[in-house]
Amino acid sequence: MNSDHAFMARALELARKGLYSTHPNPRVGCIIVKDGRIIGEGWHAKAGEPHAEVHALRQAGERARGATAYVTLEPCSHHGRTPPCADALVTAGVARVVAAMQDPNPQVAGSGLRRLAEAGIEVLSGVLEAEARALNAGFIKRMESGLPFVRVKLAMSLDGRTAMASGESKWITGSAARSAVQRLRARSSVVLTGADTVLSDDARLTVRNEELGLGAELSALALGCPPLRVLIDGRLRVPLDVPFFQAGTALVATCAAATARDRYQAEGHELLAVPGSNGHVDLRKLLVELASRGVNEVLVEAGPRLAGAFARVGLVDEYQIFMAPKLLGSTARPLMDLPLARMDEAPSLKIVDMRAVGEDWLIVAVPSPDA
Ligand SMILES: [Zn+2]
C-alpha cells in the first residue's frame, strides 16, 4: 500500500530528530493515523524519556481507538526504564501496527509484534526497512554482533594528502566541512583518536554549538548528550595538561601498566587497561568493551597510523573522506599508513555517496563485500 510508505517516511523523518541524542537507545519515530489523517506524532529524544509510541499515543488520545500506528522499529515488549510500548498500543485500542523493522536484538526480535498480534491487532513489518536500518546502523550492529559501527573521518587534498611533511595540517577543509564534522561527532557515542593527533594538533575533539549548524532544539539535545572522547594511548605518552584533557572528561585506552590510574582519575578521566602488543592497544577488544558500555557509533578522527590500523584489521564500517580543492604535493603525508606491496592486497571500497560540502567534496565509502 503506497500510503503505508508515505506514513512510514514521515515516521522516519521524526525518528531522525533523535540523531544526536538517543544513544545508547535507537532513534525511533511513530505516527498514529486515522481515516488517512495523522492524529498523533512522536519521537524518542533521549534515554530515560518516553519512547516515540508514548508521545504519539498521548497526542492522539481517545482517537487512537481503531487507528493505525506506524513505528520505525518494532515496539518494545520488555520492561525497561519505561513500560512496554506494545502494551500501550494494545491498551489504546489501535487496530493496526506497521513497523519498519523488527527489533535487532536476537533475543527479543519479533516478541513485540507477536504480543500485538495475539491481542488481535493487524501487524505488518518491513515497510521502508532499508531506510530504518540505515538510521540505526550502530544500534543494530551492536545488538547483532557486539561491536559498534565504526566510521572513519579523513580529510585530504585532491592529491590524497593530509598534511605537510612537517605535520602542518590546519584548515585543509573549509567551514562547511568542519560543520559537517561537528555533526558527525554529535551523532556518535564515541569520538576516538590517537596520541599523535592529540600531541601534534592540540585536538580537543569536542562538539561546539556555534559550528554545529543545527536548530535550537536539536542543538540543545546534542550538547546535552555529547560523545565520550576516547584516546588510544598505548604507552601513555600524552601528558594530562594538553587541551584534549582540559576540554572535559575522557577515557584513555592503554596497554601500559595501569598504575597510573589514580593520576588520571584525579583529573576526572578514566584509564582503561586493554590487552595489546608492542604498545599497541588491541582495537577489537577496545571496541567490544565500548559496545558493552552501550556505544553504538564510533567516529575515528585520527592520523594516518591509527586510521590505517583500523583499516588493516577490517574494523571500518564506513569512511567519510572530505576532499579539499588543494594539492599538497608528493612530500606531504598520505591519507593512511597502509603499506601494500601488491595490487591484489589493495582493499576494494564501494562509494555510496558523494556530494559537495561548501567548496570541498565529501566521499562516503564502505568496504566492498567482494573485496
Ligand atoms: Zn518502547
JSON list of N, CA and C in Angstrom, two decimals, residues 1 7 14 38 53 70 72 86 103 116 202 239 254 282 299 309 313 371:
[
{"chain": "A", "resi": 1, "resn": "MET", "atom": "N", "xyz": [0.85, -1.19, 0.00]},
{"chain": "A", "resi": 1, "resn": "MET", "atom": "CA", "xyz": [0.00, 0.00, 0.00]},
{"chain": "A", "resi": 1, "resn": "MET", "atom": "C", "xyz": [0.89, 1.25, 0.00]},
{"chain": "A", "resi": 7, "resn": "PHE", "atom": "N", "xyz": [3.39, 7.28, 5.06]},
{"chain": "A", "resi": 7, "resn": "PHE", "atom": "CA", "xyz": [3.29, 7.50, 6.51]},
{"chain": "A", "resi": 7, "resn": "PHE", "atom": "C", "xyz": [4.57, 7.05, 7.23]},
{"chain": "A", "resi": 14, "resn": "LEU", "atom": "N", "xyz": [10.58, 11.88, 11.69]},
{"chain": "A", "resi": 14, "resn": "LEU", "atom": "CA", "xyz": [10.53, 12.18, 13.13]},
{"chain": "A", "resi": 14, "resn": "LEU", "atom": "C", "xyz": [11.66, 11.47, 13.87]},
{"chain": "A", "resi": 38, "resn": "ILE", "atom": "N", "xyz": [-3.11, 12.17, 10.04]},
{"chain": "A", "resi": 38, "resn": "ILE", "atom": "CA", "xyz": [-2.22, 11.97, 11.18]},
{"chain": "A", "resi": 38, "resn": "ILE", "atom": "C", "xyz": [-2.83, 12.62, 12.42]},
{"chain": "A", "resi": 53, "resn": "GLU", "atom": "N", "xyz": [6.32, 5.91, 20.71]},
{"chain": "A", "resi": 53, "resn": "GLU", "atom": "CA", "xyz": [4.92, 5.48, 20.71]},
{"chain": "A", "resi": 53, "resn": "GLU", "atom": "C", "xyz": [4.12, 6.20, 21.81]},
{"chain": "A", "resi": 70, "resn": "TYR", "atom": "N", "xyz": [2.21, 3.73, 12.96]},
{"chain": "A", "resi": 70, "resn": "TYR", "atom": "CA", "xyz": [3.42, 3.49, 12.16]},
{"chain": "A", "resi": 70, "resn": "TYR", "atom": "C", "xyz": [4.63, 3.71, 13.06]},
{"chain": "A", "resi": 72, "resn": "THR", "atom": "N", "xyz": [8.98, 3.10, 13.44]},
{"chain": "A", "resi": 72, "resn": "THR", "atom": "CA", "xyz": [10.18, 2.79, 12.65]},
{"chain": "A", "resi": 72, "resn": "THR", "atom": "C", "xyz": [10.96, 1.60, 13.20]},
{"chain": "A", "resi": 86, "resn": "ALA", "atom": "N", "xyz": [4.40, -2.05, 23.39]},
{"chain": "A", "resi": 86, "resn": "ALA", "atom": "CA", "xyz": [3.42, -2.97, 22.80]},
{"chain": "A", "resi": 86, "resn": "ALA", "atom": "C", "xyz": [2.15, -2.95, 23.65]},
{"chain": "A", "resi": 103, "resn": "ASP", "atom": "N", "xyz": [12.92, -5.69, 16.01]},
{"chain": "A", "resi": 103, "resn": "ASP", "atom": "CA", "xyz": [13.97, -5.39, 16.98]},
{"chain": "A", "resi": 103, "resn": "ASP", "atom": "C", "xyz": [15.23, -6.20, 16.62]},
{"chain": "A", "resi": 116, "resn": "LEU", "atom": "N", "xyz": [1.37, -7.96, 19.95]},
{"chain": "A", "resi": 116, "resn": "LEU", "atom": "CA", "xyz": [0.32, -7.18, 19.30]},
{"chain": "A", "resi": 116, "resn": "LEU", "atom": "C", "xyz": [-0.65, -8.09, 18.55]},
{"chain": "A", "resi": 202, "resn": "ASP", "atom": "N", "xyz": [47.00, 19.50, 18.92]},
{"chain": "A", "resi": 202, "resn": "ASP", "atom": "CA", "xyz": [46.26, 20.07, 20.05]},
{"chain": "A", "resi": 202, "resn": "ASP", "atom": "C", "xyz": [44.77, 19.81, 19.93]},
{"chain": "A", "resi": 239, "resn": "PRO", "atom": "N", "xyz": [50.64, 13.85, 28.00]},
{"chain": "A", "resi": 239, "resn": "PRO", "atom": "CA", "xyz": [50.56, 14.43, 29.34]},
{"chain": "A", "resi": 239, "resn": "PRO", "atom": "C", "xyz": [49.16, 14.97, 29.63]},
{"chain": "A", "resi": 254, "resn": "THR", "atom": "N", "xyz": [44.73, 2.05, 27.17]},
{"chain": "A", "resi": 254, "resn": "THR", "atom": "CA", "xyz": [46.17, 1.83, 27.14]},
{"chain": "A", "resi": 254, "resn": "THR", "atom": "C", "xyz": [46.51, 0.38, 27.42]},
{"chain": "A", "resi": 282, "resn": "ASP", "atom": "N", "xyz": [44.83, -3.52, 21.46]},
{"chain": "A", "resi": 282, "resn": "ASP", "atom": "CA", "xyz": [44.03, -4.40, 20.59]},
{"chain": "A", "resi": 282, "resn": "ASP", "atom": "C", "xyz": [42.71, -3.71, 20.28]},
{"chain": "A", "resi": 299, "resn": "LEU", "atom": "N", "xyz": [33.21, 7.40, 16.00]},
{"chain": "A", "resi": 299, "resn": "LEU", "atom": "CA", "xyz": [33.83, 8.21, 14.96]},
{"chain": "A", "resi": 299, "resn": "LEU", "atom": "C", "xyz": [35.33, 8.23, 15.22]},
{"chain": "A", "resi": 309, "resn": "ALA", "atom": "N", "xyz": [45.56, 1.45, 10.98]},
{"chain": "A", "resi": 309, "resn": "ALA", "atom": "CA", "xyz": [45.46, 0.26, 11.84]},
{"chain": "A", "resi": 309, "resn": "ALA", "atom": "C", "xyz": [44.03, -0.28, 11.85]},
{"chain": "A", "resi": 313, "resn": "VAL", "atom": "N", "xyz": [42.90, -4.16, 10.16]},
{"chain": "A", "resi": 313, "resn": "VAL", "atom": "CA", "xyz": [42.24, -5.28, 10.86]},
{"chain": "A", "resi": 313, "resn": "VAL", "atom": "C", "xyz": [40.76, -5.40, 10.47]},
{"chain": "A", "resi": 371, "resn": "ALA", "atom": "N", "xyz": [35.53, -7.71, -1.62]},
{"chain": "A", "resi": 371, "resn": "ALA", "atom": "CA", "xyz": [36.96, -7.37, -1.51]},
{"chain": "A", "resi": 371, "resn": "ALA", "atom": "C", "xyz": [37.69, -8.47, -0.76]}
]
